[in-house]
């Protein structure tokens, strides 16, 4: 028995090998099936503020994308965000996170952080609808902050800038 979206789906012992035979060639040939599992809602997901980034004497309140769905949804489908707000993506695997402007309604800046130091930046990532440019970093990082475009310039953020990340409930 499998549970999909709180609905029980039953497979008999005899049906399981057929399911494996159906899916194995797809997996073995390296076909990317992740699009089958992507979130397709056009509703924004707004998370609670659970962290804060301090850069010099300025603070940015952060929603923390703690799981794959929150990371995939990010700031998409929102009309805008205040300049003192953003989203924090923590790397949960060894795979680099990839960003684009797809589904966005405003431009953003991406700040890649490793051990509270900026290790990479992309500024003015603009919204797009099709064949979007993707942004990632091959260098090691443990978090990415996504903020409204212009914040990197406004706060003078550059590589090696210190960013103090504090999480709710931690001192």
JSON list of C-alpha atoms in Angstrom, two decimals:
[
{"chain": "A", "resi": 1, "resn": "UNK", "atom": "CA", "xyz": [0.00, 0.00, 0.00]},
{"chain": "A", "resi": 2, "resn": "UNK", "atom": "CA", "xyz": [1.27, 3.47, -0.89]},
{"chain": "A", "resi": 3, "resn": "UNK", "atom": "CA", "xyz": [-0.06, 6.75, 0.43]},
{"chain": "A", "resi": 4, "resn": "UNK", "atom": "CA", "xyz": [-0.30, 9.57, -2.12]},
{"chain": "A", "resi": 5, "resn": "UNK", "atom": "CA", "xyz": [-1.82, 12.83, -0.91]},
{"chain": "A", "resi": 6, "resn": "UNK", "atom": "CA", "xyz": [-3.57, 11.02, 1.96]},
{"chain": "A", "resi": 7, "resn": "UNK", "atom": "CA", "xyz": [-5.20, 8.57, -0.45]},
{"chain": "A", "resi": 8, "resn": "UNK", "atom": "CA", "xyz": [-4.26, 4.92, -0.17]},
{"chain": "A", "resi": 9, "resn": "UNK", "atom": "CA", "xyz": [-3.24, 3.26, -3.40]},
{"chain": "A", "resi": 10, "resn": "UNK", "atom": "CA", "xyz": [-3.10, -0.52, -3.40]},
{"chain": "A", "resi": 11, "resn": "UNK", "atom": "CA", "xyz": [-0.82, -2.64, -5.54]},
{"chain": "A", "resi": 12, "resn": "UNK", "atom": "CA", "xyz": [-0.93, -6.36, -5.42]},
{"chain": "A", "resi": 13, "resn": "UNK", "atom": "CA", "xyz": [2.27, -8.37, -5.18]},
{"chain": "A", "resi": 14, "resn": "UNK", "atom": "CA", "xyz": [1.76, -9.35, -8.80]},
{"chain": "A", "resi": 15, "resn": "UNK", "atom": "CA", "xyz": [1.51, -5.70, -9.98]},
{"chain": "A", "resi": 16, "resn": "UNK", "atom": "CA", "xyz": [4.70, -4.47, -8.30]},
{"chain": "A", "resi": 17, "resn": "UNK", "atom": "CA", "xyz": [7.08, -6.15, -10.79]},
{"chain": "A", "resi": 18, "resn": "UNK", "atom": "CA", "xyz": [5.21, -4.47, -13.65]},
{"chain": "A", "resi": 19, "resn": "UNK", "atom": "CA", "xyz": [5.62, -1.10, -11.99]},
{"chain": "A", "resi": 20, "resn": "UNK", "atom": "CA", "xyz": [9.34, -1.73, -11.55]},
{"chain": "A", "resi": 21, "resn": "UNK", "atom": "CA", "xyz": [9.66, -2.86, -15.19]},
{"chain": "A", "resi": 22, "resn": "UNK", "atom": "CA", "xyz": [7.89, 0.30, -16.30]},
{"chain": "A", "resi": 23, "resn": "UNK", "atom": "CA", "xyz": [10.01, 2.70, -14.24]},
{"chain": "A", "resi": 24, "resn": "UNK", "atom": "CA", "xyz": [13.43, 0.99, -14.35]},
{"chain": "A", "resi": 25, "resn": "UNK", "atom": "CA", "xyz": [14.29, 1.87, -17.97]},
{"chain": "A", "resi": 26, "resn": "UNK", "atom": "CA", "xyz": [13.38, 5.48, -17.36]},
{"chain": "A", "resi": 27, "resn": "UNK", "atom": "CA", "xyz": [15.62, 5.61, -14.30]},
{"chain": "A", "resi": 28, "resn": "UNK", "atom": "CA", "xyz": [18.49, 3.66, -15.89]},
{"chain": "A", "resi": 29, "resn": "UNK", "atom": "CA", "xyz": [18.59, 5.87, -18.97]},
{"chain": "A", "resi": 30, "resn": "UNK", "atom": "CA", "xyz": [18.93, 8.98, -16.86]},
{"chain": "A", "resi": 31, "resn": "UNK", "atom": "CA", "xyz": [15.64, 10.51, -17.95]},
{"chain": "A", "resi": 32, "resn": "UNK", "atom": "CA", "xyz": [14.79, 13.46, -15.75]},
{"chain": "A", "resi": 33, "resn": "UNK", "atom": "CA", "xyz": [11.38, 12.66, -14.30]},
{"chain": "A", "resi": 34, "resn": "UNK", "atom": "CA", "xyz": [11.51, 15.45, -11.73]},
{"chain": "A", "resi": 35, "resn": "UNK", "atom": "CA", "xyz": [9.01, 17.46, -13.78]},
{"chain": "A", "resi": 36, "resn": "UNK", "atom": "CA", "xyz": [6.42, 14.83, -12.88]},
{"chain": "A", "resi": 37, "resn": "UNK", "atom": "CA", "xyz": [6.75, 15.88, -9.25]},
{"chain": "A", "resi": 38, "resn": "UNK", "atom": "CA", "xyz": [6.97, 19.65, -9.64]},
{"chain": "A", "resi": 39, "resn": "UNK", "atom": "CA", "xyz": [4.60, 22.03, -7.94]},
{"chain": "A", "resi": 40, "resn": "UNK", "atom": "CA", "xyz": [2.26, 23.51, -10.51]},
{"chain": "A", "resi": 41, "resn": "UNK", "atom": "CA", "xyz": [0.16, 25.85, -8.38]},
{"chain": "A", "resi": 42, "resn": "UNK", "atom": "CA", "xyz": [0.31, 29.53, -9.26]},
{"chain": "A", "resi": 43, "resn": "UNK", "atom": "CA", "xyz": [-0.43, 30.49, -5.66]},
{"chain": "A", "resi": 44, "resn": "UNK", "atom": "CA", "xyz": [2.44, 32.00, -3.70]},
{"chain": "A", "resi": 45, "resn": "UNK", "atom": "CA", "xyz": [3.60, 30.13, -0.65]},
{"chain": "A", "resi": 46, "resn": "UNK", "atom": "CA", "xyz": [4.35, 32.50, 2.21]},
{"chain": "A", "resi": 47, "resn": "UNK", "atom": "CA", "xyz": [6.35, 30.98, 5.05]},
{"chain": "A", "resi": 48, "resn": "UNK", "atom": "CA", "xyz": [6.76, 32.41, 8.55]},
{"chain": "A", "resi": 49, "resn": "UNK", "atom": "CA", "xyz": [9.79, 34.58, 9.27]},
{"chain": "A", "resi": 50, "resn": "UNK", "atom": "CA", "xyz": [12.16, 32.21, 11.09]},
{"chain": "A", "resi": 51, "resn": "UNK", "atom": "CA", "xyz": [15.57, 33.76, 10.47]},
{"chain": "A", "resi": 52, "resn": "UNK", "atom": "CA", "xyz": [17.31, 37.09, 10.14]},
{"chain": "A", "resi": 53, "resn": "UNK", "atom": "CA", "xyz": [20.39, 38.10, 8.19]},
{"chain": "A", "resi": 54, "resn": "UNK", "atom": "CA", "xyz": [22.44, 40.98, 9.54]},
{"chain": "A", "resi": 55, "resn": "UNK", "atom": "CA", "xyz": [24.77, 42.80, 7.16]},
{"chain": "A", "resi": 56, "resn": "UNK", "atom": "CA", "xyz": [26.57, 45.58, 8.96]},
{"chain": "A", "resi": 57, "resn": "UNK", "atom": "CA", "xyz": [23.79, 47.44, 10.78]},
{"chain": "A", "resi": 58, "resn": "UNK", "atom": "CA", "xyz": [21.01, 46.34, 8.39]},
{"chain": "A", "resi": 59, "resn": "UNK", "atom": "CA", "xyz": [18.69, 43.39, 9.00]},
{"chain": "A", "resi": 60, "resn": "UNK", "atom": "CA", "xyz": [16.76, 41.30, 6.51]},
{"chain": "A", "resi": 61, "resn": "UNK", "atom": "CA", "xyz": [13.93, 39.12, 7.81]},
{"chain": "A", "resi": 62, "resn": "UNK", "atom": "CA", "xyz": [13.94, 35.72, 6.16]},
{"chain": "A", "resi": 63, "resn": "UNK", "atom": "CA", "xyz": [11.50, 32.97, 5.38]},
{"chain": "A", "resi": 64, "resn": "UNK", "atom": "CA", "xyz": [13.43, 29.69, 5.45]},
{"chain": "A", "resi": 65, "resn": "UNK", "atom": "CA", "xyz": [12.71, 27.15, 2.71]},
{"chain": "A", "resi": 66, "resn": "UNK", "atom": "CA", "xyz": [13.30, 23.98, 4.72]},
{"chain": "A", "resi": 67, "resn": "UNK", "atom": "CA", "xyz": [12.12, 21.33, 2.26]},
{"chain": "A", "resi": 68, "resn": "UNK", "atom": "CA", "xyz": [12.23, 20.62, -1.46]},
{"chain": "A", "resi": 69, "resn": "UNK", "atom": "CA", "xyz": [8.73, 21.94, -2.16]},
{"chain": "A", "resi": 70, "resn": "UNK", "atom": "CA", "xyz": [9.39, 25.22, -0.35]},
{"chain": "A", "resi": 71, "resn": "UNK", "atom": "CA", "xyz": [12.72, 25.54, -2.17]},
{"chain": "A", "resi": 72, "resn": "UNK", "atom": "CA", "xyz": [11.10, 24.88, -5.53]},
{"chain": "A", "resi": 73, "resn": "UNK", "atom": "CA", "xyz": [8.30, 27.38, -4.88]},
{"chain": "A", "resi": 74, "resn": "UNK", "atom": "CA", "xyz": [10.50, 30.04, -3.28]},
{"chain": "A", "resi": 75, "resn": "UNK", "atom": "CA", "xyz": [9.29, 33.56, -3.99]},
{"chain": "A", "resi": 76, "resn": "UNK", "atom": "CA", "xyz": [7.40, 32.68, -7.17]},
{"chain": "A", "resi": 77, "resn": "UNK", "atom": "CA", "xyz": [3.96, 34.10, -7.93]},
{"chain": "A", "resi": 78, "resn": "UNK", "atom": "CA", "xyz": [4.29, 36.95, -5.44]},
{"chain": "A", "resi": 79, "resn": "UNK", "atom": "CA", "xyz": [3.65, 40.43, -6.77]},
{"chain": "A", "resi": 80, "resn": "UNK", "atom": "CA", "xyz": [6.53, 41.86, -4.70]},
{"chain": "A", "resi": 81, "resn": "UNK", "atom": "CA", "xyz": [8.31, 41.71, -1.33]},
{"chain": "A", "resi": 82, "resn": "UNK", "atom": "CA", "xyz": [9.49, 44.48, 0.97]},
{"chain": "A", "resi": 83, "resn": "UNK", "atom": "CA", "xyz": [13.16, 45.41, 0.70]},
{"chain": "A", "resi": 84, "resn": "UNK", "atom": "CA", "xyz": [13.81, 44.15, 4.26]},
{"chain": "A", "resi": 85, "resn": "UNK", "atom": "CA", "xyz": [12.51, 40.63, 3.48]},
{"chain": "A", "resi": 86, "resn": "UNK", "atom": "CA", "xyz": [13.80, 37.60, 1.64]},
{"chain": "A", "resi": 87, "resn": "UNK", "atom": "CA", "xyz": [13.99, 33.84, 1.40]},
{"chain": "A", "resi": 88, "resn": "UNK", "atom": "CA", "xyz": [16.80, 31.66, 2.75]},
{"chain": "A", "resi": 89, "resn": "UNK", "atom": "CA", "xyz": [17.53, 28.35, 1.06]},
{"chain": "A", "resi": 90, "resn": "UNK", "atom": "CA", "xyz": [19.71, 25.94, 3.00]},
{"chain": "A", "resi": 91, "resn": "UNK", "atom": "CA", "xyz": [21.52, 23.29, 1.01]},
{"chain": "A", "resi": 92, "resn": "UNK", "atom": "CA", "xyz": [20.23, 19.91, 2.14]},
{"chain": "A", "resi": 93, "resn": "UNK", "atom": "CA", "xyz": [22.21, 17.75, -0.29]},
{"chain": "A", "resi": 94, "resn": "UNK", "atom": "CA", "xyz": [25.52, 17.86, -2.10]},
{"chain": "A", "resi": 95, "resn": "UNK", "atom": "CA", "xyz": [23.69, 18.92, -5.26]},
{"chain": "A", "resi": 96, "resn": "UNK", "atom": "CA", "xyz": [23.95, 22.62, -6.02]},
{"chain": "A", "resi": 97, "resn": "UNK", "atom": "CA", "xyz": [20.72, 24.61, -5.92]},
{"chain": "A", "resi": 98, "resn": "UNK", "atom": "CA", "xyz": [19.63, 26.08, -9.24]},
{"chain": "A", "resi": 99, "resn": "UNK", "atom": "CA", "xyz": [17.63, 29.28, -9.57]},
{"chain": "A", "resi": 100, "resn": "UNK", "atom": "CA", "xyz": [15.88, 31.11, -12.39]},
{"chain": "A", "resi": 101, "resn": "UNK", "atom": "CA", "xyz": [13.38, 33.91, -12.80]},
{"chain": "A", "resi": 102, "resn": "UNK", "atom": "CA", "xyz": [10.64, 31.51, -13.92]},
{"chain": "A", "resi": 103, "resn": "UNK", "atom": "CA", "xyz": [7.33, 32.19, -12.20]},
{"chain": "A", "resi": 104, "resn": "UNK", "atom": "CA", "xyz": [8.69, 35.38, -10.65]},
{"chain": "A", "resi": 105, "resn": "UNK", "atom": "CA", "xyz": [6.87, 38.69, -10.86]},
{"chain": "A", "resi": 106, "resn": "UNK", "atom": "CA", "xyz": [9.80, 40.86, -9.74]},
{"chain": "A", "resi": 107, "resn": "UNK", "atom": "CA", "xyz": [13.58, 40.77, -10.12]},
{"chain": "A", "resi": 108, "resn": "UNK", "atom": "CA", "xyz": [15.78, 39.39, -7.34]},
{"chain": "A", "resi": 109, "resn": "UNK", "atom": "CA", "xyz": [19.38, 39.25, -6.18]},
{"chain": "A", "resi": 110, "resn": "UNK", "atom": "CA", "xyz": [20.90, 35.88, -5.21]},
{"chain": "A", "resi": 111, "resn": "UNK", "atom": "CA", "xyz": [23.52, 35.78, -2.46]},
{"chain": "A", "resi": 112, "resn": "UNK", "atom": "CA", "xyz": [25.45, 32.51, -2.04]},
{"chain": "A", "resi": 113, "resn": "UNK", "atom": "CA", "xyz": [26.84, 32.09, 1.49]},
{"chain": "A", "resi": 114, "resn": "UNK", "atom": "CA", "xyz": [29.33, 29.68, 3.03]},
{"chain": "A", "resi": 115, "resn": "UNK", "atom": "CA", "xyz": [30.03, 29.85, 6.77]},
{"chain": "A", "resi": 116, "resn": "UNK", "atom": "CA", "xyz": [28.54, 33.36, 7.04]},
{"chain": "A", "resi": 117, "resn": "UNK", "atom": "CA", "xyz": [30.62, 34.79, 4.16]},
{"chain": "A", "resi": 118, "resn": "UNK", "atom": "CA", "xyz": [29.42, 35.67, 0.67]},
{"chain": "A", "resi": 119, "resn": "UNK", "atom": "CA", "xyz": [31.01, 33.36, -1.91]},
{"chain": "A", "resi": 120, "resn": "UNK", "atom": "CA", "xyz": [28.97, 34.32, -4.98]},
{"chain": "A", "resi": 121, "resn": "UNK", "atom": "CA", "xyz": [26.38, 36.78, -6.25]},
{"chain": "A", "resi": 122, "resn": "UNK", "atom": "CA", "xyz": [23.90, 37.16, -9.07]},
{"chain": "A", "resi": 123, "resn": "UNK", "atom": "CA", "xyz": [22.15, 40.51, -9.25]},
{"chain": "A", "resi": 124, "resn": "UNK", "atom": "CA", "xyz": [18.97, 41.52, -11.05]},
{"chain": "A", "resi": 125, "resn": "UNK", "atom": "CA", "xyz": [17.69, 38.03, -11.89]},
{"chain": "A", "resi": 126, "resn": "UNK", "atom": "CA", "xyz": [14.72, 39.07, -13.98]},
{"chain": "A", "resi": 127, "resn": "UNK", "atom": "CA", "xyz": [11.36, 37.31, -14.34]},
{"chain": "A", "resi": 128, "resn": "UNK", "atom": "CA", "xyz": [10.95, 35.04, -17.36]},
{"chain": "A", "resi": 129, "resn": "UNK", "atom": "CA", "xyz": [8.40, 32.62, -18.76]},
{"chain": "A", "resi": 130, "resn": "UNK", "atom": "CA", "xyz": [10.20, 30.29, -21.16]},
{"chain": "A", "resi": 131, "resn": "UNK", "atom": "CA", "xyz": [13.79, 29.16, -21.76]},
{"chain": "A", "resi": 132, "resn": "UNK", "atom": "CA", "xyz": [14.95, 30.90, -18.61]},
{"chain": "A", "resi": 133, "resn": "UNK", "atom": "CA", "xyz": [18.59, 31.40, -17.71]},
{"chain": "A", "resi": 134, "resn": "UNK", "atom": "CA", "xyz": [19.57, 29.31, -14.70]},
{"chain": "A", "resi": 135, "resn": "UNK", "atom": "CA", "xyz": [21.85, 30.47, -11.92]},
{"chain": "A", "resi": 136, "resn": "UNK", "atom": "CA", "xyz": [23.96, 28.25, -9.70]},
{"chain": "A", "resi": 137, "resn": "UNK", "atom": "CA", "xyz": [27.41, 28.12, -8.19]},
{"chain": "A", "resi": 138, "resn": "UNK", "atom": "CA", "xyz": [29.98, 25.35, -8.39]},
{"chain": "A", "resi": 139, "resn": "UNK", "atom": "CA", "xyz": [31.87, 26.69, -5.39]},
{"chain": "A", "resi": 140, "resn": "UNK", "atom": "CA", "xyz": [30.90, 25.28, -1.97]},
{"chain": "A", "resi": 141, "resn": "UNK", "atom": "CA", "xyz": [28.10, 27.09, -0.14]},
{"chain": "A", "resi": 142, "resn": "UNK", "atom": "CA", "xyz": [25.67, 26.22, 2.65]},
{"chain": "A", "resi": 143, "resn": "UNK", "atom": "CA", "xyz": [22.90, 28.77, 2.06]},
{"chain": "A", "resi": 144, "resn": "UNK", "atom": "CA", "xyz": [21.45, 31.12, -0.54]},
{"chain": "A", "resi": 145, "resn": "UNK", "atom": "CA", "xyz": [19.56, 34.31, 0.22]},
{"chain": "A", "resi": 146, "resn": "UNK", "atom": "CA", "xyz": [17.10, 35.61, -2.36]},
{"chain": "A", "resi": 147, "resn": "UNK", "atom": "CA", "xyz": [16.18, 39.25, -1.90]},
{"chain": "A", "resi": 148, "resn": "UNK", "atom": "CA", "xyz": [14.57, 42.00, -3.94]},
{"chain": "A", "resi": 149, "resn": "UNK", "atom": "CA", "xyz": [16.80, 43.24, -6.79]},
{"chain": "A", "resi": 150, "resn": "UNK", "atom": "CA", "xyz": [18.95, 46.20, -5.79]},
{"chain": "A", "resi": 151, "resn": "UNK", "atom": "CA", "xyz": [19.56, 45.09, -2.19]},
{"chain": "A", "resi": 152, "resn": "UNK", "atom": "CA", "xyz": [23.07, 43.78, -2.98]},
{"chain": "A", "resi": 153, "resn": "UNK", "atom": "CA", "xyz": [24.05, 47.17, -4.39]},
{"chain": "A", "resi": 154, "resn": "UNK", "atom": "CA", "xyz": [22.20, 49.16, -1.70]},
{"chain": "A", "resi": 155, "resn": "UNK", "atom": "CA", "xyz": [23.93, 47.29, 1.15]},
{"chain": "A", "resi": 156, "resn": "UNK", "atom": "CA", "xyz": [27.32, 47.11, -0.62]},
{"chain": "A", "resi": 157, "resn": "UNK", "atom": "CA", "xyz": [27.38, 43.31, -0.52]},
{"chain": "A", "resi": 158, "resn": "UNK", "atom": "CA", "xyz": [30.25, 41.69, -2.39]},
{"chain": "A", "resi": 159, "resn": "UNK", "atom": "CA", "xyz": [32.27, 38.48, -2.19]},
{"chain": "A", "resi": 160, "resn": "UNK", "atom": "CA", "xyz": [33.63, 37.90, 1.33]},
{"chain": "A", "resi": 161, "resn": "UNK", "atom": "CA", "xyz": [31.05, 40.21, 2.95]},
{"chain": "A", "resi": 162, "resn": "UNK", "atom": "CA", "xyz": [30.10, 38.81, 6.36]},
{"chain": "A", "resi": 163, "resn": "UNK", "atom": "CA", "xyz": [26.44, 37.92, 6.82]},
{"chain": "A", "resi": 164, "resn": "UNK", "atom": "CA", "xyz": [25.32, 36.94, 10.30]},
{"chain": "A", "resi": 165, "resn": "UNK", "atom": "CA", "xyz": [22.46, 34.44, 10.06]},
{"chain": "A", "resi": 166, "resn": "UNK", "atom": "CA", "xyz": [20.29, 34.00, 13.16]},
{"chain": "A", "resi": 167, "resn": "UNK", "atom": "CA", "xyz": [17.44, 31.54, 13.40]},
{"chain": "A", "resi": 168, "resn": "UNK", "atom": "CA", "xyz": [14.34, 31.89, 15.58]},
{"chain": "A", "resi": 169, "resn": "UNK", "atom": "CA", "xyz": [14.83, 30.20, 18.92]},
{"chain": "A", "resi": 170, "resn": "UNK", "atom": "CA", "xyz": [18.64, 30.31, 18.72]},
{"chain": "A", "resi": 171, "resn": "UNK", "atom": "CA", "xyz": [20.94, 32.80, 20.37]}
]
